[in-house]
Short mmCIF file of C-alpha atoms and ligand atoms in Angstrom, two decimals:
data_model
loop_
_atom_site.label_atom_id
_atom_site.label_comp_id
_atom_site.label_asym_id
_atom_site.label_seq_id
_atom_site.Cartn_x
_atom_site.Cartn_y
_atom_site.Cartn_z
CA MET A 36 26.91 29.73 125.05
CA LYS A 37 27.71 27.44 122.15
CA GLN A 38 25.99 27.87 118.82
CA LEU A 39 22.83 25.79 119.04
CA ASP A 40 22.32 23.17 116.36
CA ARG A 41 18.92 22.65 114.74
CA ARG A 42 17.79 20.11 117.34
CA ASP A 43 18.93 22.35 120.22
CA PHE A 44 17.29 25.29 118.50
CA LEU A 45 13.91 23.58 118.41
CA LYS A 46 14.40 22.49 121.99
CA PHE A 47 15.27 26.08 122.91
CA LEU A 48 11.92 27.10 121.49
CA GLY A 49 10.14 24.18 123.04
CA ALA A 50 9.00 23.68 119.48
CA THR A 51 9.33 19.95 118.96
CA THR A 52 5.72 19.68 117.87
CA LEU A 53 5.75 22.53 115.36
CA THR A 54 4.26 22.03 111.93
CA ALA A 55 6.51 21.72 108.89
CA SER A 56 5.64 25.25 107.74
CA GLN A 57 6.43 26.71 111.17
CA ILE A 58 9.79 24.92 111.25
CA SER A 59 10.52 26.26 107.78
CA LEU A 60 9.67 29.80 108.95
CA LEU A 61 11.91 29.47 112.00
CA SER A 62 14.76 28.06 109.94
CA SER A 63 14.55 30.96 107.51
CA MET A 64 14.62 33.37 110.44
CA THR A 65 17.83 31.73 111.65
CA SER A 66 19.69 32.22 108.40
CA CYS A 67 18.24 35.68 107.86
CA ASN A 68 19.30 36.99 111.25
CA SER A 69 22.64 35.19 111.15
CA ASP A 70 23.49 37.19 108.06
CA THR A 71 22.43 40.50 109.53
CA ASN A 72 24.24 39.82 112.76
CA THR A 73 27.51 39.38 110.89
CA THR A 74 27.10 42.83 109.35
CA MET A 75 25.78 44.51 112.45
CA PRO A 76 26.88 42.97 115.71
CA ILE A 77 24.65 44.07 118.54
CA ASN A 78 26.80 44.28 121.58
CA SER A 79 25.38 43.85 125.00
CA ILE A 80 26.04 46.91 127.12
CA LYS A 81 27.57 46.52 130.54
CA PRO A 82 25.59 47.01 133.76
CA SER A 83 25.80 50.64 134.91
CA PHE A 84 25.04 52.68 138.01
CA GLU A 85 24.93 55.97 136.10
CA ASP A 86 21.88 58.21 136.39
CA LYS A 87 21.38 57.98 132.65
CA LEU A 88 19.29 56.09 130.16
CA ILE A 89 21.97 54.20 128.26
CA LEU A 90 21.24 52.27 125.05
CA ALA A 91 23.25 49.75 123.02
CA PRO A 92 24.68 51.04 119.72
CA ASN A 93 22.19 51.82 116.96
CA PHE A 94 19.26 52.18 119.34
CA ASN A 95 17.87 55.71 119.99
CA TYR A 96 15.13 57.07 122.19
CA LYS A 97 12.90 60.12 122.47
CA ILE A 98 10.54 61.03 125.28
CA VAL A 99 6.87 60.78 124.26
CA VAL A 100 5.16 62.08 127.40
CA SER A 101 6.11 62.74 131.01
CA TRP A 102 4.40 63.00 134.36
CA GLY A 103 2.66 66.38 134.62
CA ASP A 104 2.19 67.00 130.88
CA GLN A 105 -1.25 68.43 130.16
CA ILE A 106 -3.41 65.83 128.36
CA ASN A 107 -6.61 67.90 128.21
CA GLU A 108 -7.98 71.08 129.79
CA LYS A 109 -8.43 69.50 133.20
CA GLU A 110 -6.03 66.58 133.42
CA THR A 111 -2.31 65.93 133.38
CA PHE A 112 -0.38 62.73 132.62
CA GLY A 113 -0.29 60.71 135.85
CA PHE A 114 2.65 59.48 137.92
CA ASN A 115 4.73 56.31 137.63
CA ASN A 116 3.63 55.19 134.18
CA ASP A 117 3.70 51.39 133.85
CA TYR A 118 1.89 49.10 131.34
CA ILE A 119 1.43 50.46 127.81
CA ALA A 120 -0.98 49.15 125.16
CA ILE A 121 -1.48 50.47 121.66
CA GLU A 122 -4.47 50.55 119.31
CA SER A 123 -3.82 51.83 115.79
CA LEU A 124 -6.28 54.29 114.26
CA SER A 125 -4.37 54.61 110.97
CA SER A 126 -0.77 54.28 109.76
CA ASP A 127 0.15 57.55 111.48
CA LYS A 128 -2.34 57.73 114.37
CA ALA A 129 -2.68 55.50 117.40
CA LEU A 130 -4.06 55.50 120.90
CA LEU A 131 -1.95 54.49 123.88
CA TRP A 132 -3.28 53.30 127.18
CA VAL A 133 -0.75 53.92 129.94
CA ASN A 134 -1.14 52.68 133.53
CA HIS A 135 -0.13 54.96 136.41
CA GLU A 136 0.72 52.50 139.14
CA TYR A 137 1.20 54.65 142.23
CA ALA A 138 2.09 58.15 143.42
CA LEU A 139 5.20 58.96 145.41
CA PRO A 140 4.12 61.60 147.97
CA VAL A 141 7.57 63.26 147.97
CA PHE A 142 6.92 64.42 144.39
CA VAL A 143 3.12 64.35 143.99
CA SER A 144 1.60 65.45 147.29
CA GLY A 145 3.20 65.37 150.71
CA SER A 146 3.65 62.87 153.50
CA GLU A 147 0.75 64.19 155.66
CA ARG A 148 -2.39 62.16 155.10
CA THR A 149 -4.67 65.16 154.47
CA LYS A 150 -7.62 65.14 152.06
CA GLU A 151 -5.76 67.57 149.82
CA ASN A 152 -2.71 65.32 149.55
CA ILE A 153 -4.75 62.15 149.08
CA ASP A 154 -6.82 63.86 146.36
CA LYS A 155 -3.60 64.71 144.50
CA GLU A 156 -2.55 61.06 144.68
CA LEU A 157 -5.98 59.84 143.47
CA GLN A 158 -5.66 62.17 140.49
CA SER A 159 -2.18 60.78 139.65
CA VAL A 160 -3.00 57.05 139.57
CA GLY A 161 -5.10 54.81 137.31
CA GLY A 162 -4.35 55.31 133.66
CA SER A 163 -4.38 57.66 130.67
CA ILE A 164 -5.62 57.32 127.11
CA ILE A 165 -3.49 59.49 124.83
CA GLU A 166 -3.31 59.94 121.08
CA ILE A 167 0.07 59.75 119.36
CA ASN A 168 0.85 60.78 115.78
CA LYS A 169 3.67 59.66 113.55
CA VAL A 170 5.67 62.61 112.23
CA ASP A 171 8.86 61.98 110.23
CA ASP A 172 9.08 58.41 111.57
CA ASN A 173 8.74 59.58 115.20
CA TRP A 174 5.68 59.04 117.37
CA ILE A 175 4.67 62.38 118.96
CA PHE A 176 2.10 62.94 121.73
CA ASN A 177 -0.95 64.88 120.45
CA SER A 178 -1.92 66.97 123.48
CA LYS A 179 -4.94 68.43 121.64
CA SER A 180 -6.63 65.12 120.83
CA SER A 181 -10.22 64.68 122.01
CA TYR A 182 -9.37 61.04 122.84
CA ASN A 183 -7.04 62.10 125.67
CA LYS A 184 -8.59 61.13 128.96
CA GLY A 185 -7.66 59.97 132.44
CA ILE A 186 -9.32 57.12 134.35
CA ARG A 187 -8.18 57.79 137.86
CA GLY A 188 -8.60 57.18 141.57
CA HIS A 189 -11.83 59.25 141.63
CA THR A 190 -13.51 57.86 138.48
CA LYS A 191 -16.80 56.00 138.94
CA ILE A 192 -16.35 52.55 137.34
CA PRO A 193 -19.17 49.96 137.11
CA PHE A 194 -18.64 46.26 137.80
CA SER A 195 -19.33 44.08 134.77
CA ASN A 196 -22.72 42.31 134.59
CA LYS A 197 -24.03 44.85 137.15
CA THR A 198 -22.48 42.64 139.83
CA LYS A 199 -22.85 44.08 143.32
CA ILE A 200 -19.75 44.01 145.51
CA MET A 201 -20.33 45.06 149.12
CA GLY A 202 -23.79 46.18 148.07
CA GLN A 203 -22.71 48.44 145.22
CA ASP A 204 -22.56 47.80 141.45
CA TYR A 205 -19.75 50.29 140.92
CA ALA A 206 -16.44 51.26 142.51
CA ILE A 207 -14.97 54.67 142.98
CA GLY A 208 -11.68 54.72 141.20
CA THR A 209 -8.89 52.42 140.22
CA ASN A 210 -5.38 52.27 141.64
CA SER A 211 -2.19 50.19 141.68
CA ASN A 212 -2.53 49.67 137.91
CA CYS A 213 0.54 47.60 137.16
CA ALA A 214 0.62 45.58 133.93
CA GLY A 215 -2.35 44.58 131.78
CA GLY A 216 -3.29 43.11 128.45
CA LYS A 217 -5.13 43.67 125.23
CA THR A 218 -8.24 41.77 124.23
CA PRO A 219 -8.61 40.23 120.75
CA TRP A 220 -11.39 42.78 120.13
CA GLY A 221 -9.11 45.78 120.71
CA THR A 222 -9.95 46.88 124.24
CA PHE A 223 -7.31 47.33 126.93
CA LEU A 224 -7.04 45.46 130.22
CA SER A 225 -5.51 47.17 133.24
CA CYS A 226 -4.64 45.23 136.39
CA GLU A 227 -5.07 46.45 139.96
CA GLU A 228 -2.05 45.03 141.78
CA ASN A 229 -1.04 46.28 145.26
CA TYR A 230 -4.41 47.81 146.19
CA TYR A 231 -3.88 46.86 149.85
CA LYS A 232 -1.24 49.60 150.05
CA SER A 233 -3.96 52.20 149.33
CA TYR A 234 -7.20 50.87 150.86
CA GLY A 235 -6.05 47.95 153.02
CA GLU A 236 -7.55 44.48 152.98
CA ARG A 237 -10.18 42.44 154.78
CA ASP A 238 -9.35 39.13 156.38
CA PHE A 239 -11.64 36.54 154.80
CA LYS A 240 -11.88 34.36 157.90
CA THR A 241 -12.38 37.04 160.57
CA GLY A 242 -13.99 39.74 158.42
CA LYS A 243 -11.67 42.30 160.08
CA ARG A 244 -10.32 45.12 157.98
CA LYS A 245 -6.57 45.62 157.99
CA PRO A 246 -5.40 49.19 157.41
CA SER A 247 -3.52 50.09 154.24
CA THR A 248 0.25 49.90 154.47
CA ILE A 249 1.17 53.16 152.72
CA GLY A 250 -1.60 55.34 151.25
CA ARG A 251 -4.04 55.40 154.19
CA TRP A 252 -6.64 56.58 151.69
CA GLU A 253 -9.32 54.80 153.71
CA THR A 254 -8.85 57.40 156.44
CA ILE A 255 -10.45 59.97 154.11
CA TYR A 256 -12.41 57.78 151.67
CA ASP A 257 -13.88 54.74 153.37
CA TYR A 258 -14.23 52.61 150.24
CA PRO A 259 -14.25 48.82 150.73
CA PRO A 260 -11.02 46.99 149.84
CA GLU A 261 -13.20 44.50 147.92
CA HIS A 262 -13.70 47.20 145.26
CA TYR A 263 -10.05 46.89 144.22
CA GLY A 264 -7.78 44.09 143.01
CA TRP A 265 -9.77 43.44 139.82
CA VAL A 266 -9.06 43.61 136.08
CA LEU A 267 -10.40 46.68 134.24
CA GLU A 268 -11.46 46.63 130.60
CA ILE A 269 -11.23 49.99 128.84
CA ASP A 270 -12.63 50.96 125.45
CA PRO A 271 -9.84 53.17 124.03
CA LYS A 272 -12.18 55.17 121.78
CA THR A 273 -14.82 56.07 124.37
CA GLY A 274 -12.82 55.83 127.57
CA ASN A 275 -15.61 53.69 129.09
CA ALA A 276 -14.29 51.22 131.67
CA VAL A 277 -15.67 48.26 133.63
CA LYS A 278 -14.20 46.14 136.40
CA HIS A 279 -14.43 42.42 135.66
CA THR A 280 -15.05 40.06 138.55
CA SER A 281 -14.63 36.97 136.35
CA ILE A 282 -10.81 36.82 136.58
CA GLY A 283 -10.79 36.99 140.36
CA ARG A 284 -9.39 39.43 142.86
CA PHE A 285 -5.74 39.41 143.91
CA ALA A 286 -2.58 41.46 143.23
CA HIS A 287 -3.10 41.11 139.47
CA GLU A 288 0.13 41.79 137.64
CA CYS A 289 -1.15 41.18 134.13
CA ALA A 290 -4.04 39.83 132.06
CA THR A 291 -2.63 38.23 128.92
CA CYS A 292 -5.21 37.13 126.35
CA ILE A 293 -5.29 34.56 123.60
CA GLN A 294 -8.35 33.71 121.52
CA THR A 295 -9.39 30.23 120.41
CA ASN A 296 -12.30 29.34 118.13
CA GLU A 297 -14.75 29.34 121.00
CA ARG A 298 -13.05 30.99 123.97
CA THR A 299 -10.82 33.80 125.10
CA VAL A 300 -8.22 32.64 127.60
CA VAL A 301 -6.63 35.10 130.03
CA TYR A 302 -3.51 34.35 132.07
CA SER A 303 -2.78 36.38 135.19
CA GLY A 304 -0.08 36.30 137.87
CA ASP A 305 -0.55 37.29 141.52
CA ASP A 306 2.59 39.26 142.37
CA LYS A 307 3.13 38.36 145.98
CA LYS A 308 5.54 35.90 147.56
CA ASP A 309 4.14 32.34 147.45
CA GLU A 310 1.09 33.31 145.40
CA HIS A 311 -0.12 31.78 142.17
CA VAL A 312 -0.67 31.82 138.43
CA TYR A 313 -4.26 31.80 137.18
CA LYS A 314 -6.01 31.06 133.91
CA PHE A 315 -9.48 32.23 132.98
CA VAL A 316 -11.41 30.53 130.15
CA SER A 317 -14.33 32.63 128.93
CA ASP A 318 -17.72 31.25 127.95
CA THR A 319 -17.51 32.93 124.52
CA ASN A 320 -14.60 34.13 122.41
CA ASP A 321 -15.72 37.77 122.23
CA SER A 322 -16.14 38.67 125.91
CA ILE A 323 -14.55 38.05 129.30
CA ASP A 324 -17.76 38.77 131.22
CA SER A 325 -18.19 35.16 132.28
CA GLY A 326 -16.30 31.89 132.26
CA LYS A 327 -14.29 29.60 134.52
CA LEU A 328 -11.25 30.47 136.61
CA TYR A 329 -8.41 28.02 137.23
CA VAL A 330 -5.17 28.11 139.23
CA ALA A 331 -1.92 26.35 138.38
CA ASP A 332 -0.61 23.23 140.07
CA ILE A 333 2.85 23.52 138.53
CA GLU A 334 4.24 20.31 140.04
CA ASN A 335 1.52 18.13 138.54
CA GLY A 336 0.90 20.18 135.40
CA LYS A 337 -2.78 20.73 136.10
CA TRP A 338 -5.13 23.69 136.02
CA LEU A 339 -7.29 23.38 139.15
CA SER A 340 -10.87 24.60 138.94
CA LEU A 341 -11.98 27.42 141.22
CA ASN A 342 -15.57 26.77 140.29
CA ARG A 343 -17.63 26.15 143.43
CA GLU A 344 -19.66 23.42 141.75
CA ASP A 345 -16.49 21.47 140.89
CA SER A 346 -15.09 21.31 144.42
CA PRO A 347 -16.59 20.01 147.68
CA ILE A 348 -14.02 21.97 149.71
CA LEU A 349 -14.89 25.24 147.96
CA LYS A 350 -18.58 24.46 148.41
CA SER A 351 -18.09 24.04 152.12
CA LYS A 352 -16.04 27.22 152.64
CA PHE A 353 -17.67 29.73 150.29
CA LYS A 354 -21.30 30.86 150.13
CA ASN A 355 -21.32 31.48 146.39
CA GLN A 356 -19.07 31.88 143.33
CA LEU A 357 -18.75 35.65 143.80
CA GLU A 358 -17.21 35.07 147.22
CA ILE A 359 -14.60 32.83 145.58
CA GLN A 360 -13.90 35.49 142.97
CA THR A 361 -13.53 38.11 145.72
CA TYR A 362 -11.21 36.10 147.99
CA THR A 363 -9.48 34.17 145.25
CA ARG A 364 -6.23 33.53 147.15
CA GLU A 365 -8.02 31.64 149.91
CA ALA A 366 -9.83 29.48 147.36
CA ALA A 367 -6.60 28.80 145.44
CA LYS A 368 -4.87 27.49 148.55
CA LEU A 369 -7.78 25.21 149.41
CA VAL A 370 -7.59 23.43 146.04
CA GLY A 371 -3.79 22.98 146.19
CA ALA A 372 -2.32 25.74 143.99
CA THR A 373 1.49 25.87 143.77
CA PRO A 374 3.13 28.77 145.66
CA LEU A 375 5.45 30.69 143.34
CA ALA A 376 8.15 33.38 143.57
CA ARG A 377 6.07 36.48 142.87
CA PRO A 378 4.46 35.76 139.48
CA GLU A 379 4.80 38.93 137.41
CA ASP A 380 4.23 39.39 133.70
CA ILE A 381 3.06 36.61 131.36
CA GLU A 382 3.48 36.54 127.57
CA ILE A 383 2.60 33.99 124.91
CA HIS A 384 5.17 33.12 122.25
CA PRO A 385 3.75 34.21 118.86
CA ILE A 386 4.92 31.05 117.09
CA THR A 387 5.13 28.20 119.61
CA LYS A 388 2.23 29.51 121.74
CA ASP A 389 4.10 28.56 124.92
CA VAL A 390 3.24 30.69 127.95
CA PHE A 391 6.16 32.47 129.63
CA VAL A 392 5.84 33.64 133.24
CA SER A 393 8.27 35.91 135.08
CA LEU A 394 8.88 34.73 138.62
CA SER A 395 10.64 37.76 140.06
CA ASN A 396 12.20 36.56 143.33
CA ASN A 397 11.36 35.34 146.80
CA LYS A 398 13.96 36.47 149.28
CA ASP A 399 12.20 34.64 152.12
CA ARG A 400 13.13 31.42 150.34
CA GLU A 401 16.61 32.65 149.40
CA ASN A 402 15.52 32.97 145.79
CA TYR A 403 17.19 36.31 145.01
CA TYR A 404 17.32 36.32 141.23
CA GLY A 405 14.08 34.71 140.06
CA SER A 406 13.46 32.89 136.80
CA ILE A 407 11.23 32.69 133.76
CA LEU A 408 8.91 29.70 133.69
CA LYS A 409 7.66 28.17 130.45
CA ILE A 410 4.23 26.55 130.42
CA SER A 411 3.37 24.39 127.40
CA GLU A 412 -0.35 23.64 127.25
CA LYS A 413 -1.27 20.09 126.24
CA ASN A 414 -1.69 19.87 122.46
CA LYS A 415 -1.05 23.64 122.32
CA ASP A 416 -4.67 24.04 123.40
CA HIS A 417 -5.02 27.02 125.73
CA THR A 418 -8.28 25.66 127.12
CA SER A 419 -6.55 22.43 128.14
CA LEU A 420 -6.47 21.55 131.84
CA GLU A 421 -3.05 19.90 131.55
CA PHE A 422 0.37 21.35 130.78
CA LYS A 423 4.11 20.85 131.08
CA ALA A 424 6.23 23.41 132.92
CA GLU A 425 9.96 23.99 132.87
CA THR A 426 12.39 26.76 133.80
CA TYR A 427 13.31 28.70 130.66
CA VAL A 428 15.80 31.20 132.11
CA LEU A 429 17.28 31.06 135.57
CA GLY A 430 18.14 34.47 136.99
CA GLY A 431 21.65 34.93 138.34
CA LYS A 432 25.17 35.89 137.44
CA ASP A 433 25.44 33.27 134.67
CA SER A 434 22.46 34.60 132.73
CA GLY A 435 23.19 38.22 133.72
CA ILE A 436 19.60 38.98 134.73
CA ALA A 437 18.08 39.32 138.19
CA CYS A 438 14.42 39.72 139.12
CA PRO A 439 12.68 39.47 135.72
CA ASP A 440 9.42 41.38 135.54
CA ASN A 441 7.82 42.70 132.31
CA LEU A 442 8.07 40.61 129.15
CA ALA A 443 7.22 41.06 125.46
CA PHE A 444 7.74 39.03 122.32
CA ASP A 445 8.33 40.83 119.05
CA GLN A 446 6.70 39.40 115.94
CA ASN A 447 9.71 37.14 115.26
CA GLY A 448 9.56 35.64 118.74
CA ASN A 449 12.58 37.35 120.32
CA LEU A 450 11.92 37.71 124.03
CA TRP A 451 12.33 41.21 125.51
CA ILE A 452 12.64 41.41 129.29
CA CYS A 453 12.71 44.24 131.84
CA ASN A 454 13.97 43.48 135.31
CA ASP A 455 13.00 45.00 138.63
CA ILE A 456 15.55 44.98 141.42
CA SER A 457 14.01 47.16 144.13
CA GLY A 458 15.59 50.61 144.48
CA LYS A 459 17.02 49.96 147.93
CA ASP A 460 18.68 46.73 146.73
CA ILE A 461 20.36 48.16 143.61
CA GLY A 462 24.13 48.28 144.15
CA ASN A 463 23.97 46.15 147.28
CA ALA A 464 24.68 42.46 147.87
CA PRO A 465 23.64 40.20 146.30
CA TYR A 466 22.65 42.49 143.40
CA LYS A 467 25.79 44.57 143.00
CA ALA A 468 26.95 42.93 139.74
CA PHE A 469 23.68 43.70 137.96
CA GLY A 470 23.87 47.52 138.09
CA ASN A 471 20.71 49.56 137.60
CA ASN A 472 17.57 47.95 136.23
CA ALA A 473 17.71 47.20 132.55
CA LEU A 474 16.12 46.04 129.30
CA PHE A 475 17.31 42.74 127.83
CA VAL A 476 16.56 40.64 124.76
CA ILE A 477 16.97 36.91 124.19
CA PRO A 478 17.27 36.48 120.41
CA ILE A 479 15.40 33.58 118.85
CA ALA A 480 18.01 33.20 116.10
CA GLY A 481 21.41 34.32 114.87
CA LYS A 482 24.80 34.05 116.52
CA ASP A 483 23.47 35.40 119.83
CA MET A 484 20.54 32.99 119.91
CA GLY A 485 19.55 32.09 123.46
CA LYS A 486 21.89 34.62 125.07
CA VAL A 487 20.62 37.32 127.42
CA ILE A 488 21.73 40.61 125.83
CA GLN A 489 21.46 43.89 127.75
CA ILE A 490 20.02 46.57 125.48
CA ALA A 491 19.43 49.45 127.93
CA SER A 492 20.29 50.63 131.42
CA ALA A 493 17.75 52.68 133.39
CA PRO A 494 18.40 55.91 135.29
CA LYS A 495 19.04 55.71 139.03
CA GLU A 496 16.43 53.76 141.03
CA ALA A 497 14.17 53.49 137.97
CA GLU A 498 12.59 50.41 136.44
CA PHE A 499 11.70 49.88 132.78
CA THR A 500 8.16 48.56 132.32
CA GLY A 501 5.33 48.45 129.81
CA LEU A 502 7.18 47.09 126.74
CA CYS A 503 4.90 47.77 123.74
CA PHE A 504 5.76 47.50 120.05
CA SER A 505 4.16 49.75 117.42
CA GLU A 506 2.17 47.92 114.76
CA ASP A 507 5.12 48.05 112.31
CA GLN A 508 7.48 47.02 115.14
CA LYS A 509 9.86 49.86 114.27
CA THR A 510 9.21 51.52 117.64
CA LEU A 511 9.35 50.05 121.12
CA PHE A 512 7.43 52.11 123.66
CA LEU A 513 8.73 51.75 127.18
CA SER A 514 7.87 53.23 130.56
CA VAL A 515 10.63 54.63 132.71
CA GLN A 516 9.08 54.27 136.14
CA HIS A 517 10.13 55.79 139.48
CA PRO A 518 13.53 57.41 138.69
CA GLY A 519 14.84 58.74 142.03
CA GLU A 520 12.31 56.74 144.05
CA LEU A 521 14.45 56.89 147.22
CA THR A 522 14.36 60.71 147.25
CA SER A 523 13.43 62.10 150.67
CA ASP A 524 13.70 65.81 149.76
CA SER A 525 12.26 66.79 146.38
CA LYS A 526 14.73 69.72 146.25
CA ASN A 527 17.59 67.27 146.42
CA PRO A 528 16.46 64.29 144.31
CA THR A 529 18.53 61.13 143.94
CA SER A 530 17.92 61.14 140.15
CA THR A 531 17.54 64.05 137.79
CA TRP A 532 16.48 62.04 134.73
CA PRO A 533 15.25 63.24 132.28
CA THR A 534 15.26 66.99 132.88
CA GLY A 535 18.70 67.36 134.48
CA LYS A 536 16.92 68.95 137.49
CA ASP A 537 14.05 66.72 138.57
CA PRO A 538 13.11 63.10 138.00
CA LYS A 539 10.00 62.56 135.90
CA PRO A 540 8.49 59.17 135.10
CA SER A 541 8.10 59.17 131.31
CA VAL A 542 7.11 57.08 128.32
CA ILE A 543 9.92 56.78 125.78
CA ALA A 544 9.94 55.57 122.18
CA ILE A 545 12.97 53.45 121.25
CA THR A 546 13.85 53.24 117.54
CA GLY A 547 16.91 52.51 115.45
CA LYS A 548 18.52 50.17 112.98
CA ALA A 549 19.47 47.70 115.68
CA LEU A 550 15.86 47.43 116.88
CA GLU A 551 14.68 46.81 113.33
CA GLU A 552 17.23 44.03 112.88
CA TYR A 553 15.39 42.15 115.61
CA THR A 554 11.84 43.06 114.72
CA LYS A 555 11.64 43.30 110.92
CA LYS A 556 9.34 40.66 109.54
CA SER A 557 11.16 37.53 108.39
CA SER A 558 10.35 36.79 104.75
FE1 FEO B 288 3.77 46.32 139.79
FE2 FEO B 288 4.51 43.31 140.07
O1 FEO B 288 4.98 44.93 139.51
CA1 CA B 289 5.39 44.94 137.12
CA1 CA B 290 7.60 45.51 139.30
#
């Protein structure tokens, strides 16, 4: 890619309406990083099929915590860690929330659907609060902390506002916790994604329950599917959790928040082929208990209301607003939402405030590599009902990335991306050129500005997820999820990362001079 000139650079950022001071800040970042890049070139690593965690030069990693580590007297760190959020307690103490998306029976339990095996799986999913301490510039897991706690498949969790769903104002457990978000008031959001694999689903029109596709948990615990597919809010200091019904029920990938003077806005993607992107606008700026839910019409740049009072068609098909919240996909289709290629993570650029959405892929429509969509709200107002949308990065061999999934911006606005080619597709057409899943960055400035640079390669069959920067941005926490996921015999695993014997999903902390070159605050 050619060096972008100033006009291209602003276009690259979608920043044509930035204020003079913001342009000045961005320009200073350009010259600053250009200088550092001449002294320390950061070379993209090549795609790899090795069963190793490979990093570009001048990046290092250490394991923070792994599946099975004791977090308190009764609980261990769950399986398949995914989303990570951080809340600082002091300069050398912080709490992490880590999602545990799902349990692979070959490692956690066993293929038979017995109560004993299902109980093991319920105890391995949900999420964990853990304390970490900074010792000699490294973040270390504090296994003795009284904050350490699991919120799992067995935990009783109330619905917000004492809302009754299927006659009950609480659910038993959470599962399929994929990505999430952090509220402006310091609580964590955890998203229930593929709940139908554990408890099945009910057909809205016929009322018939469809069995779960994998877990068959409903054969032992007959909990209603309507109790799952919500967004949890967790207080990191108490471990108290609620399930919000306000943001709707679907395969929530993420819940990305931004606060305005009067509202908190939450963006969420529904990670299923031909599903949608949603936006929730709260009634107040210090709570997401109530508000209005919208769904994106990408072609016309409009947020469509899912409020029953705003729509004759919704009024005719749904008894009340809670029914719309519970069967959100049906309502979205009735108002004309745009079908998308598996909306995954969403992040908001820290400077331009544009909203970036990973669209992973949709093989049914011969979309194998996905893209990243950029949504620019009208007048940069996140409560606006109008926006412009354009493709920011197109997946494929030219960009070097396939199937984008988790995203994060560092404080300078560099975009960090993890991709997720499914384990059975890695190494096979049309994904052969991409190697194992990886971590990438698109620099906002410097000689590599706008290029997709591969920073890390994941172990065999694993996916990187949960990108989370420490407050000083010197550490990037990352989940290494499902290494060896195609294993059929645990004695003969397809990956042995990180122990050399067995695969263990783990949280790692990436540090190093090269990371700091990207993330150090521009003066
Ligand atoms: Fe759990 Fe959409 O990734
Ligand atoms: Ca994901
Ligand atoms: Ca994924």
